[in-house]
Tab-separated table of C-alpha atoms and ligand atoms in Angstrom:
chain	number	residue	atom	x	y	z
A	1	UNK	CA	-26.652	-42.959	-21.962
A	2	UNK	CA	-29.513	-41.581	-19.903
A	3	UNK	CA	-27.965	-38.188	-20.230
A	4	UNK	CA	-27.854	-38.444	-24.017
A	5	UNK	CA	-31.503	-39.550	-24.213
A	6	UNK	CA	-32.456	-36.676	-21.932
A	7	UNK	CA	-30.586	-34.268	-24.174
A	8	UNK	CA	-32.288	-35.629	-27.274
A	9	UNK	CA	-35.720	-35.221	-25.643
A	10	UNK	CA	-34.795	-31.727	-24.553
A	11	UNK	CA	-33.764	-30.937	-28.102
A	12	UNK	CA	-36.958	-32.387	-29.606
A	13	UNK	CA	-39.135	-30.527	-27.122
A	14	UNK	CA	-37.527	-27.280	-28.171
A	15	UNK	CA	-40.008	-24.864	-29.710
A	16	UNK	CA	-37.507	-23.974	-32.404
A	17	UNK	CA	-37.075	-27.593	-33.521
A	18	UNK	CA	-40.813	-28.228	-33.503
A	19	UNK	CA	-41.711	-25.049	-35.362
A	20	UNK	CA	-38.977	-25.793	-37.869
A	21	UNK	CA	-40.159	-29.388	-38.375
A	22	UNK	CA	-43.763	-28.328	-38.859
A	23	UNK	CA	-42.848	-25.618	-41.340
A	24	UNK	CA	-40.663	-28.006	-43.300
A	25	UNK	CA	-43.292	-30.730	-43.206
A	26	UNK	CA	-46.094	-28.433	-44.307
A	27	UNK	CA	-43.943	-26.770	-46.942
A	28	UNK	CA	-42.021	-29.663	-48.443
A	29	UNK	CA	-44.171	-32.793	-48.272
A	30	UNK	CA	-46.925	-31.403	-50.546
A	31	UNK	CA	-44.243	-30.057	-52.846
A	32	UNK	CA	-42.596	-33.451	-53.269
A	33	UNK	CA	-45.941	-35.160	-53.753
A	34	UNK	CA	-46.865	-32.623	-56.386
A	35	UNK	CA	-43.551	-33.169	-58.125
A	36	UNK	CA	-44.018	-36.912	-58.227
A	37	UNK	CA	-47.594	-36.772	-59.441
A	38	UNK	CA	-46.910	-34.066	-61.979
A	39	UNK	CA	-43.897	-35.620	-63.698
A	40	UNK	CA	-45.295	-39.128	-63.642
A	41	UNK	CA	-48.683	-38.229	-65.082
A	42	UNK	CA	-47.099	-35.901	-67.571
A	43	UNK	CA	-45.179	-38.743	-69.245
A	44	UNK	CA	-48.152	-41.060	-69.186
A	45	UNK	CA	-50.378	-38.421	-70.665
A	46	UNK	CA	-47.964	-37.689	-73.485
A	47	UNK	CA	-47.783	-41.378	-74.386
A	48	UNK	CA	-51.500	-42.049	-74.144
A	49	UNK	CA	-52.205	-38.986	-76.251
A	50	UNK	CA	-49.903	-40.334	-78.916
A	51	UNK	CA	-51.532	-43.756	-78.766
A	52	UNK	CA	-54.948	-42.128	-79.241
A	53	UNK	CA	-53.768	-40.164	-82.235
A	54	UNK	CA	-52.188	-43.198	-83.824
A	55	UNK	CA	-55.240	-45.295	-83.226
A	56	UNK	CA	-57.404	-42.866	-85.102
A	57	UNK	CA	-54.925	-42.853	-87.981
A	58	UNK	CA	-54.960	-46.625	-87.824
A	59	UNK	CA	-58.736	-46.561	-88.158
A	60	UNK	CA	-58.477	-44.221	-91.146
A	61	UNK	CA	-56.012	-46.561	-92.865
A	62	UNK	CA	-58.134	-49.620	-91.977
A	63	UNK	CA	-61.183	-48.005	-93.571
A	64	UNK	CA	-59.195	-47.211	-96.675
A	65	UNK	CA	-57.909	-50.781	-96.798
A	66	UNK	CA	-61.414	-52.178	-96.505
A	67	UNK	CA	-62.943	-49.718	-98.949
A	68	UNK	CA	-60.294	-50.291	-101.555
A	69	UNK	CA	-60.182	-54.067	-101.241
A	70	UNK	CA	-56.466	-53.808	-100.553
A	71	UNK	CA	-56.195	-57.335	-99.257
A	72	UNK	CA	-57.309	-58.675	-102.642
A	73	UNK	CA	-55.303	-56.313	-104.752
A	74	UNK	CA	-52.479	-54.252	-103.307
A	75	UNK	CA	-52.336	-51.909	-106.195
A	76	UNK	CA	-53.932	-49.054	-104.227
A	77	UNK	CA	-51.521	-46.126	-104.060
A	78	UNK	CA	-53.701	-44.118	-101.596
A	79	UNK	CA	-53.326	-46.758	-98.920
A	80	UNK	CA	-49.569	-46.996	-99.448
A	81	UNK	CA	-49.321	-43.248	-99.457
A	82	UNK	CA	-51.382	-42.781	-96.332
A	83	UNK	CA	-49.461	-45.476	-94.444
A	84	UNK	CA	-46.140	-44.056	-95.495
A	85	UNK	CA	-47.161	-40.522	-94.614
A	86	UNK	CA	-48.401	-41.452	-91.172
A	87	UNK	CA	-45.272	-43.547	-90.554
A	88	UNK	CA	-43.106	-40.649	-91.590
A	89	UNK	CA	-44.896	-38.039	-89.529
A	90	UNK	CA	-44.739	-40.226	-86.429
A	91	UNK	CA	-41.334	-41.622	-87.253
A	92	UNK	CA	-42.578	-45.138	-86.926
A	93	UNK	CA	-43.362	-48.240	-88.907
A	94	UNK	CA	-46.655	-49.537	-90.224
A	95	UNK	CA	-47.354	-53.073	-91.333
A	96	UNK	CA	-50.476	-54.416	-92.954
A	97	UNK	CA	-51.072	-58.130	-92.525
A	98	UNK	CA	-53.802	-60.130	-94.268
A	99	UNK	CA	-55.919	-63.011	-93.045
A	100	UNK	CA	-53.209	-65.529	-93.889
A	101	UNK	CA	-50.764	-63.640	-91.678
A	102	UNK	CA	-48.881	-62.494	-94.736
A	103	UNK	CA	-47.314	-59.051	-94.584
A	104	UNK	CA	-48.741	-57.091	-97.485
A	105	UNK	CA	-47.146	-53.787	-96.625
A	106	UNK	CA	-44.173	-52.758	-94.472
A	107	UNK	CA	-43.288	-49.077	-94.565
A	108	UNK	CA	-39.721	-50.120	-93.818
A	109	UNK	CA	-39.908	-52.513	-96.729
A	110	UNK	CA	-38.220	-55.285	-94.702
A	111	UNK	CA	-40.979	-57.784	-94.068
A	112	UNK	CA	-42.984	-57.600	-97.303
A	113	UNK	CA	-44.325	-61.000	-98.209
A	114	UNK	CA	-43.205	-62.656	-95.008
A	115	UNK	CA	-45.532	-64.343	-92.525
A	116	UNK	CA	-46.213	-62.629	-89.236
A	117	UNK	CA	-46.927	-64.899	-86.329
A	118	UNK	CA	-47.206	-63.088	-83.040
A	119	UNK	CA	-49.619	-63.407	-80.201
A	120	UNK	CA	-50.996	-59.916	-80.720
A	121	UNK	CA	-51.630	-60.461	-84.397
A	122	UNK	CA	-53.316	-63.795	-83.811
A	123	UNK	CA	-55.490	-62.402	-81.035
A	124	UNK	CA	-56.637	-59.557	-83.270
A	125	UNK	CA	-57.160	-61.837	-86.220
A	126	UNK	CA	-59.289	-64.291	-84.292
A	127	UNK	CA	-61.341	-61.505	-82.907
A	128	UNK	CA	-60.617	-62.211	-79.230
A	129	UNK	CA	-59.304	-58.678	-79.109
A	130	UNK	CA	-59.917	-55.721	-81.348
A	131	UNK	CA	-56.658	-54.096	-80.488
A	132	UNK	CA	-53.459	-54.741	-78.643
A	133	UNK	CA	-51.223	-52.124	-77.197
A	134	UNK	CA	-47.778	-53.211	-76.051
A	135	UNK	CA	-44.950	-51.309	-74.632
A	136	UNK	CA	-41.672	-52.826	-75.648
A	137	UNK	CA	-38.944	-50.844	-74.041
A	138	UNK	CA	-38.798	-47.550	-75.842
A	139	UNK	CA	-41.376	-48.699	-78.385
A	140	UNK	CA	-45.084	-48.877	-78.473
A	141	UNK	CA	-46.745	-51.376	-80.667
A	142	UNK	CA	-50.364	-50.930	-81.566
A	143	UNK	CA	-52.033	-53.853	-83.256
A	144	UNK	CA	-55.515	-53.168	-84.646
A	145	UNK	CA	-57.930	-55.542	-86.201
A	146	UNK	CA	-59.186	-54.517	-89.632
A	147	UNK	CA	-62.754	-55.615	-90.104
A	148	UNK	CA	-66.060	-54.563	-91.569
A	149	UNK	CA	-68.571	-53.240	-89.107
A	150	UNK	CA	-70.685	-56.106	-87.768
A	151	UNK	CA	-68.208	-58.670	-89.126
A	152	UNK	CA	-67.037	-61.399	-86.779
A	153	UNK	CA	-63.781	-62.063	-88.488
A	154	UNK	CA	-60.910	-59.786	-89.196
A	155	UNK	CA	-59.980	-59.103	-92.768
A	156	UNK	CA	-56.456	-58.370	-91.580
A	157	UNK	CA	-54.364	-56.522	-89.047
A	158	UNK	CA	-52.530	-53.247	-88.991
A	159	UNK	CA	-49.424	-53.023	-86.815
A	160	UNK	CA	-48.016	-49.644	-85.947
A	161	UNK	CA	-44.743	-49.339	-84.055
A	162	UNK	CA	-43.499	-46.056	-82.752
A	163	UNK	CA	-40.633	-44.944	-80.627
A	164	UNK	CA	-41.455	-43.194	-77.324
A	165	UNK	CA	-37.899	-42.005	-76.911
A	166	UNK	CA	-38.693	-38.469	-77.991
A	167	UNK	CA	-41.646	-38.245	-75.646
A	168	UNK	CA	-39.649	-39.673	-72.794
A	169	UNK	CA	-36.942	-37.169	-73.536
A	170	UNK	CA	-39.459	-34.313	-73.395
A	171	UNK	CA	-40.824	-35.662	-70.108
A	172	UNK	CA	-37.294	-36.047	-68.727
A	173	UNK	CA	-36.468	-32.474	-69.719
A	174	UNK	CA	-39.594	-31.238	-67.972
A	175	UNK	CA	-38.783	-33.386	-64.945
A	176	UNK	CA	-35.301	-31.987	-64.795
A	177	UNK	CA	-36.528	-28.450	-64.970
A	178	UNK	CA	-39.152	-29.088	-62.309
A	179	UNK	CA	-36.466	-30.741	-60.209
A	180	UNK	CA	-34.233	-27.671	-60.360
A	181	UNK	CA	-37.213	-25.574	-59.414
A	182	UNK	CA	-37.928	-27.964	-56.552
A	183	UNK	CA	-34.403	-27.625	-55.244
A	184	UNK	CA	-34.682	-23.850	-55.355
A	185	UNK	CA	-38.089	-23.887	-53.647
A	186	UNK	CA	-36.861	-26.388	-51.050
A	187	UNK	CA	-33.876	-24.220	-50.239
A	188	UNK	CA	-36.109	-21.161	-49.998
A	189	UNK	CA	-38.572	-22.950	-47.721
A	190	UNK	CA	-35.722	-24.240	-45.545
A	191	UNK	CA	-34.204	-20.789	-45.311
A	192	UNK	CA	-37.524	-19.131	-44.523
A	193	UNK	CA	-38.331	-21.851	-41.957
A	194	UNK	CA	-35.008	-21.444	-40.185
A	195	UNK	CA	-35.320	-17.663	-40.159
A	196	UNK	CA	-38.929	-17.799	-39.005
A	197	UNK	CA	-38.208	-20.304	-36.244
A	198	UNK	CA	-35.335	-18.093	-35.180
A	199	UNK	CA	-37.592	-15.041	-35.281
A	200	UNK	CA	-40.258	-16.810	-33.215
A	201	UNK	CA	-37.938	-18.081	-30.513
A	202	UNK	CA	-35.563	-15.135	-30.232
A	203	UNK	CA	-37.815	-13.185	-27.807
A	204	UNK	CA	-37.935	-16.229	-25.522
A	205	UNK	CA	-34.171	-16.311	-25.483
A	206	UNK	CA	-34.094	-12.599	-24.662
A	207	UNK	CA	-36.469	-13.191	-21.749
A	208	UNK	CA	-34.388	-16.146	-20.516
A	209	UNK	CA	-31.218	-14.055	-20.695
A	210	UNK	CA	-32.878	-11.216	-18.812
A	211	UNK	CA	-34.154	-13.571	-16.105
A	212	UNK	CA	-30.622	-14.917	-15.744
A	213	UNK	CA	-29.319	-11.359	-15.435
A	214	UNK	CA	-31.798	-10.751	-12.647
A	215	UNK	CA	-30.803	-13.991	-10.909
A	216	UNK	CA	-27.250	-12.705	-10.967
A	217	UNK	CA	-28.500	-9.589	-9.196
A	218	UNK	CA	-28.507	-7.200	-12.101
A	219	UNK	CA	-31.786	-5.369	-11.720
A	220	UNK	CA	-31.159	-2.839	-14.452
A	221	UNK	CA	-32.952	-4.953	-17.028
A	222	UNK	CA	-35.526	-3.526	-19.382
A	223	UNK	CA	-37.103	-5.617	-22.083
A	224	UNK	CA	-38.012	-3.988	-25.351
A	225	UNK	CA	-39.381	-6.695	-27.591
A	226	UNK	CA	-41.331	-5.815	-30.677
A	227	UNK	CA	-43.297	-8.069	-32.992
A	228	UNK	CA	-46.251	-10.238	-32.004
A	229	UNK	CA	-48.734	-8.744	-29.587
A	230	UNK	CA	-48.272	-11.744	-27.259
A	231	UNK	CA	-44.552	-11.065	-27.125
A	232	UNK	CA	-45.190	-7.412	-26.439
A	233	UNK	CA	-47.526	-8.347	-23.626
A	234	UNK	CA	-44.808	-10.629	-22.134
A	235	UNK	CA	-42.386	-7.750	-22.447
A	236	UNK	CA	-44.736	-5.354	-20.669
A	237	UNK	CA	-45.550	-7.813	-17.877
A	238	UNK	CA	-41.866	-8.534	-17.439
A	239	UNK	CA	-40.978	-4.859	-17.161
A	240	UNK	CA	-43.818	-4.357	-14.726
A	241	UNK	CA	-42.543	-7.263	-12.634
A	242	UNK	CA	-39.025	-5.805	-12.635
A	243	UNK	CA	-40.407	-2.442	-11.563
A	244	UNK	CA	-42.282	-4.083	-8.680
A	245	UNK	CA	-39.181	-6.052	-7.599
A	246	UNK	CA	-37.045	-2.946	-7.850
A	247	UNK	CA	-39.549	-1.013	-5.832
A	248	UNK	CA	-39.616	-3.698	-3.162
A	249	UNK	CA	-35.841	-3.831	-3.110
A	250	UNK	CA	-35.628	-0.044	-2.760
A	251	UNK	CA	-38.202	0.088	0.011
A	252	UNK	CA	-36.436	-2.790	1.795
A	253	UNK	CA	-33.162	-0.903	1.701
A	254	UNK	CA	-34.845	2.297	2.774
A	255	UNK	CA	-36.512	0.424	5.613
A	256	UNK	CA	-33.225	-1.054	6.839
A	257	UNK	CA	-31.555	2.355	6.759
A	258	UNK	CA	-34.544	3.902	8.549
A	259	UNK	CA	-34.432	1.256	11.268
A	260	UNK	CA	-30.697	1.801	11.761
A	261	UNK	CA	-31.214	5.526	11.917
A	262	UNK	CA	-34.077	5.274	14.405
A	263	UNK	CA	-32.080	2.991	16.686
A	264	UNK	CA	-28.910	5.034	16.340
A	265	UNK	CA	-30.481	8.222	17.706
A	266	UNK	CA	-31.324	6.851	21.189
A	267	UNK	CA	-28.016	4.938	21.242
A	268	UNK	CA	-26.121	8.175	20.539
A	269	UNK	CA	-27.998	9.919	23.372
A	270	UNK	CA	-27.201	7.073	25.758
A	271	UNK	CA	-23.552	7.275	24.732
A	272	UNK	CA	-23.360	11.032	25.341
A	273	UNK	CA	-25.093	10.693	28.701
A	274	UNK	CA	-22.946	7.830	29.943
A	275	UNK	CA	-19.750	9.454	28.612
A	276	UNK	CA	-20.421	12.601	30.588
A	277	UNK	CA	-21.224	10.508	33.679
A	278	UNK	CA	-17.891	8.722	33.289
A	279	UNK	CA	-15.818	11.818	32.605
A	280	UNK	CA	-16.978	13.808	35.628
A	281	UNK	CA	-16.006	12.172	38.853
A	282	UNK	CA	-17.645	13.263	42.078
A	283	UNK	CA	-20.802	14.629	40.425
A	284	UNK	CA	-23.693	15.473	42.723
A	285	UNK	CA	-25.998	12.505	43.166
A	286	UNK	CA	-29.003	14.467	41.840
A	287	UNK	CA	-27.274	14.900	38.497
A	288	UNK	CA	-26.447	11.180	38.364
A	289	UNK	CA	-30.042	10.460	39.028
A	290	UNK	CA	-31.187	12.851	36.294
A	291	UNK	CA	-28.795	11.379	33.723
A	292	UNK	CA	-29.798	7.824	34.561
A	293	UNK	CA	-33.463	8.766	34.166
A	294	UNK	CA	-32.649	10.134	30.693
A	295	UNK	CA	-30.733	6.959	29.829
A	296	UNK	CA	-33.666	4.831	30.943
A	297	UNK	CA	-35.999	6.916	28.786
A	298	UNK	CA	-33.822	6.356	25.739
A	299	UNK	CA	-33.732	2.622	26.462
A	300	UNK	CA	-37.518	2.631	26.740
A	301	UNK	CA	-37.720	4.385	23.411
A	302	UNK	CA	-35.518	1.779	21.784
A	303	UNK	CA	-37.613	-0.969	23.329
A	304	UNK	CA	-40.733	0.673	21.905
A	305	UNK	CA	-39.217	0.878	18.437
A	306	UNK	CA	-38.153	-2.765	18.582
A	307	UNK	CA	-41.587	-3.803	19.848
A	308	UNK	CA	-43.242	-1.857	17.032
A	309	UNK	CA	-40.901	-3.452	14.518
A	310	UNK	CA	-41.826	-6.872	15.861
A	311	UNK	CA	-45.559	-6.102	15.598
A	312	UNK	CA	-44.960	-4.967	12.073
A	313	UNK	CA	-43.218	-8.204	11.187
A	314	UNK	CA	-46.205	-10.050	12.656
A	315	UNK	CA	-48.486	-8.045	10.358
A	316	UNK	CA	-46.518	-8.939	7.260
A	317	UNK	CA	-48.873	-10.051	4.548
A	318	UNK	CA	-46.822	-13.103	3.648
A	319	UNK	CA	-46.106	-14.492	7.084
A	320	UNK	CA	-48.886	-13.239	9.336
A	321	UNK	CA	-50.940	-15.842	11.142
A	322	UNK	CA	-54.536	-14.783	11.679
A	323	UNK	CA	-56.246	-16.040	14.836
A	324	UNK	CA	-59.760	-15.279	13.738
A	325	UNK	CA	-62.581	-15.473	16.256
A	326	UNK	CA	-66.101	-14.211	16.366
A	327	UNK	CA	-65.942	-11.386	18.898
A	328	UNK	CA	-68.038	-8.459	20.002
A	329	UNK	CA	-66.497	-5.356	18.525
A	330	UNK	CA	-68.392	-3.217	21.084
A	331	UNK	CA	-66.622	-5.014	23.948
A	332	UNK	CA	-63.293	-4.787	22.172
A	333	UNK	CA	-63.620	-1.006	21.765
A	334	UNK	CA	-64.878	-0.443	25.306
A	335	UNK	CA	-61.905	-2.282	26.807
A	336	UNK	CA	-59.495	-0.446	24.563
A	337	UNK	CA	-60.916	2.935	25.492
A	338	UNK	CA	-60.851	2.044	29.164
A	339	UNK	CA	-57.084	1.628	28.927
A	340	UNK	CA	-56.603	4.916	27.069
A	341	UNK	CA	-58.921	7.077	29.151
A	342	UNK	CA	-56.241	7.994	31.752
A	343	UNK	CA	-53.859	9.207	29.021
A	344	UNK	CA	-56.611	11.359	27.496
A	345	UNK	CA	-57.657	12.619	30.894
A	346	UNK	CA	-54.093	13.770	31.636
A	347	UNK	CA	-54.520	16.363	28.881
A	348	UNK	CA	-58.177	17.003	29.488
A	349	UNK	CA	-59.163	15.397	26.235
A	350	UNK	CA	-62.664	13.974	26.114
A	351	UNK	CA	-63.050	10.419	24.769
A	352	UNK	CA	-66.516	9.891	23.290
A	353	UNK	CA	-67.727	6.442	22.253
A	354	UNK	CA	-70.839	5.989	20.117
A	355	UNK	CA	-72.076	2.575	19.097
A	356	UNK	CA	-75.065	2.396	16.750
A	357	UNK	CA	-75.664	-1.315	17.173
A	358	UNK	CA	-74.108	-4.438	18.672
A	359	UNK	CA	-71.587	-5.853	16.212
A	360	UNK	CA	-70.217	-9.400	16.157
A	361	UNK	CA	-67.473	-10.058	13.616
A	362	UNK	CA	-64.713	-12.526	12.684
A	363	UNK	CA	-61.498	-10.741	13.612
A	364	UNK	CA	-58.033	-11.328	15.047
A	365	UNK	CA	-58.617	-9.561	18.347
A	366	UNK	CA	-54.959	-8.739	19.067
A	367	UNK	CA	-54.261	-7.303	15.633
A	368	UNK	CA	-57.478	-5.286	15.401
A	369	UNK	CA	-56.983	-3.923	18.925
A	370	UNK	CA	-53.455	-2.846	18.039
A	371	UNK	CA	-54.696	-1.079	14.903
A	372	UNK	CA	-57.490	0.866	16.619
A	373	UNK	CA	-55.251	1.519	19.608
A	374	UNK	CA	-52.722	3.241	17.364
A	375	UNK	CA	-55.454	5.362	15.773
A	376	UNK	CA	-56.890	6.488	19.109
A	377	UNK	CA	-53.421	7.068	20.579
A	378	UNK	CA	-52.596	9.299	17.610
A	379	UNK	CA	-55.894	11.127	17.972
A	380	UNK	CA	-54.899	11.946	21.556
A	381	UNK	CA	-51.233	12.676	20.742
A	382	UNK	CA	-51.882	15.040	17.870
A	383	UNK	CA	-54.677	16.853	19.654
A	384	UNK	CA	-54.919	20.138	21.499
A	385	UNK	CA	-55.331	20.102	25.248
A	386	UNK	CA	-59.043	20.191	26.181
A	387	UNK	CA	-59.879	18.677	22.819
A	388	UNK	CA	-62.037	15.654	22.061
A	389	UNK	CA	-61.788	12.281	20.324
A	390	UNK	CA	-64.907	10.541	19.052
A	391	UNK	CA	-65.002	6.827	18.244
A	392	UNK	CA	-68.050	5.403	16.471
A	393	UNK	CA	-69.047	1.865	15.551
A	394	UNK	CA	-71.606	0.977	12.922
A	395	UNK	CA	-72.351	-1.913	10.583
A	396	UNK	CA	-74.372	-2.967	7.573
A	397	UNK	CA	-75.090	-6.499	6.357
A	398	UNK	CA	-71.544	-6.968	5.059
A	399	UNK	CA	-69.117	-4.679	6.875
A	400	UNK	CA	-68.575	-2.932	10.152
A	401	UNK	CA	-67.189	0.593	10.300
A	402	UNK	CA	-65.086	2.212	12.996
A	403	UNK	CA	-64.313	5.924	12.811
A	404	UNK	CA	-61.788	7.715	14.979
A	405	UNK	CA	-62.325	11.445	14.829
A	406	UNK	CA	-60.335	14.101	16.652
A	407	UNK	CA	-60.265	17.864	17.124
A	408	UNK	CA	-56.480	17.923	16.669
A	409	UNK	CA	-53.805	19.499	14.542
A	410	UNK	CA	-54.793	17.703	11.345
A	411	UNK	CA	-52.588	16.403	8.553
A	412	UNK	CA	-51.575	18.656	5.626
A	413	UNK	CA	-53.290	17.529	2.437
A	414	UNK	CA	-50.094	16.977	0.430
A	415	UNK	CA	-48.713	14.403	2.901
A	416	UNK	CA	-51.954	12.564	3.614
A	417	UNK	CA	-50.864	9.721	1.298
A	418	UNK	CA	-47.526	9.366	3.088
A	419	UNK	CA	-48.586	9.001	6.700
A	420	UNK	CA	-49.157	5.257	6.299
A	421	UNK	CA	-45.539	4.733	5.255
A	422	UNK	CA	-43.151	3.200	7.745
A	423	UNK	CA	-41.246	5.802	9.772
A	424	UNK	CA	-43.025	8.703	8.103
A	425	UNK	CA	-43.798	11.556	10.466
A	426	UNK	CA	-45.259	14.941	9.644
A	427	UNK	CA	-43.698	16.702	12.576
A	428	UNK	CA	-40.642	14.716	13.655
A	429	UNK	CA	-40.045	16.644	16.887
A	430	UNK	CA	-43.660	16.390	18.036
A	431	UNK	CA	-43.811	12.702	17.211
A	432	UNK	CA	-40.609	12.043	19.133
A	433	UNK	CA	-41.737	14.068	22.133
A	434	UNK	CA	-44.915	12.058	22.309
A	435	UNK	CA	-43.032	8.769	22.039
A	436	UNK	CA	-43.948	8.097	18.430
A	437	UNK	CA	-41.927	5.740	16.289
A	438	UNK	CA	-43.475	6.537	12.922
A	439	UNK	CA	-44.703	2.943	12.679
A	440	UNK	CA	-48.156	3.288	14.243
A	441	UNK	CA	-50.169	3.943	11.083
A	442	UNK	CA	-48.136	1.416	9.059
A	443	UNK	CA	-49.029	-1.231	11.642
A	444	UNK	CA	-52.666	-0.122	11.696
A	445	UNK	CA	-52.955	-0.307	7.929
A	446	UNK	CA	-51.288	-3.752	7.737
A	447	UNK	CA	-53.668	-5.064	10.392
A	448	UNK	CA	-56.716	-3.717	8.552
A	449	UNK	CA	-55.500	-5.153	5.236
A	450	UNK	CA	-54.986	-8.551	6.880
A	451	UNK	CA	-58.694	-8.420	7.709
A	452	UNK	CA	-59.358	-7.679	4.010
A	453	UNK	CA	-60.554	-4.243	5.077
A	454	UNK	CA	-59.719	-0.712	4.080
A	455	UNK	CA	-58.601	2.418	5.904
A	456	UNK	CA	-59.209	5.991	4.784
A	457	UNK	CA	-58.392	9.339	6.244
A	458	UNK	CA	-60.001	12.700	5.991
A	459	UNK	CA	-58.233	15.635	7.545
A	460	UNK	CA	-58.060	19.384	7.645
A	461	UNK	CA	-55.129	21.206	9.171
A	462	UNK	CA	-55.809	22.741	12.595
A	463	UNK	CA	-59.356	21.337	12.556
A	464	UNK	CA	-58.928	17.655	13.013
A	465	UNK	CA	-58.637	14.232	11.447
A	466	UNK	CA	-61.014	11.320	10.840
A	467	UNK	CA	-59.825	7.782	10.131
A	468	UNK	CA	-62.465	5.383	8.803
A	469	UNK	CA	-61.862	1.648	8.991
A	470	UNK	CA	-64.093	-0.758	7.081
A	471	UNK	CA	-63.806	-4.501	7.728
A	472	UNK	CA	-65.962	-7.413	6.471
A	473	UNK	CA	-68.091	-9.048	9.168
A	474	UNK	CA	-67.084	-12.472	7.896
A	475	UNK	CA	-63.385	-13.119	7.448
A	476	UNK	CA	-62.338	-13.951	3.893
A	477	UNK	CA	-59.249	-16.196	4.132
B	1	ADP	P1	-46.011	8.248	15.076
B	1	ADP	O1	-45.387	7.182	15.851
B	1	ADP	O2	-45.108	9.339	14.725
B	1	ADP	O3	-47.321	8.690	15.620
B	1	ADP	P2	-47.667	7.112	13.008
B	1	ADP	O4	-47.334	6.170	11.941
B	1	ADP	O5	-48.657	6.673	14.010
B	1	ADP	O6	-46.315	7.561	13.675
B	1	ADP	O7	-48.188	8.421	12.327
B	1	ADP	C1	-47.427	8.997	11.303
B	1	ADP	C2	-47.589	10.503	11.315
B	1	ADP	O8	-48.906	10.849	10.908
B	1	ADP	C3	-47.431	11.105	12.650
B	1	ADP	O9	-46.074	11.412	12.877
B	1	ADP	C4	-48.260	12.335	12.588
B	1	ADP	O10	-47.528	13.407	12.062
B	1	ADP	C5	-49.334	11.995	11.625
B	1	ADP	N1	-50.609	11.647	12.296
B	1	ADP	C6	-51.052	10.423	12.592
B	1	ADP	N2	-52.274	10.466	13.173
B	1	ADP	C7	-52.599	11.776	13.261
B	1	ADP	C8	-53.751	12.492	13.758
B	1	ADP	N3	-54.793	11.862	14.312
B	1	ADP	N4	-53.737	13.843	13.665
B	1	ADP	C9	-52.698	14.471	13.102
B	1	ADP	N5	-51.602	13.849	12.614
B	1	ADP	C10	-51.545	12.531	12.686
């Protein structure tokens, strides 16, 4: 039972049903009202028009009767003629009754001389009413008092009876024709409403179908819906969304295959090294030692890749937890550089630090340190021996700026957009030799973006590279 009620509600809430109902309501209700009013008033108008006409003829005859003294002497052919003519034209009957209720003239010739006692006649005669109009089935009876102007008493009464059958027939014919027209219009409105409701809701069905396709894993969906601008905008947004999802899916797959590839290389080296150790019995101990050192190096490399992958996961926009604290960026940079100085010194690279002012800012210390660390490490790695790396810190009222500038090999202009991608390396061999994983800049960028900051690079091949990081002083959650 509950299920049925739910289904009924679902059905009624459907846009198609509601649009259809509104169209039908708006289209048909006024039509039916119009039909009713039109046919009904048409018949009434026809009848009242006829009554008016007859009344004026009645007045004409009354005047003739009075003028000719017909009630005293019925030998007045004009009155008879007029009454008969009118009766004939209107296919009715006219009676003239005198004060004594005696019928002086009946155009049917049936009641001549008889006495006419009816309520209408008596009312008109007594003067309580000047006229009486009665509808008796298909007949209309008009009873008019005949009297001189200003007179209190009637000199007589004229009764006119006419059939309304003809009029009713005309009205019925008209009604029938209008009815047929109504049926045709109703059908047309229904048809148009159904088609229009269908037309309105079809795009929604297309979208629903496409979403279901996507849920089933079919990403090759493209919507091409024409018509209303709103529908077109849905279509465009939908296609954009699909493109974004597809892009994400592609980059996810690419990432997984990159990770596998990166991990496979050291594993393959380890396998080759250990295989050769196993296959050659009685090798000199020095060689053993050398091979084991190589194996350890490969294991370290794998550990570094895995650690970088873990940091990257921690920097993920959707899951990262920011431990924001107000810290001195000057201190943060000084400590960081202290740790890196020995590495720079080993290649005679000069590390210069310039701070223009003390800067306090809301940052996640670990994440920011890791970002800047990667930048400075790169500046040392991709530098010439005896080169220099300059780190500056500055701030305005809203942001602080860190630049990491080096005198190194630089990044070719056409790949400058790619270096932030995961696992992207300009010179694979050099990166590998220096222990790079291709994740450093990706991690740095994610960390900066988590701080709602931006990172830009400016580089010229063989001259050097400058990375500029801009981060708001106050963290925007
Ligand atoms: P890697 O682990 O290889 O250093 P990164 O993501 O840190 O990976 O950097 C990506 C690539 O960008 C590097 O392989 C290198 O070719 C290039 N690169 C990064 N920083 C610099 C720099 N300061 N000077 C020149 N090239 C750089």
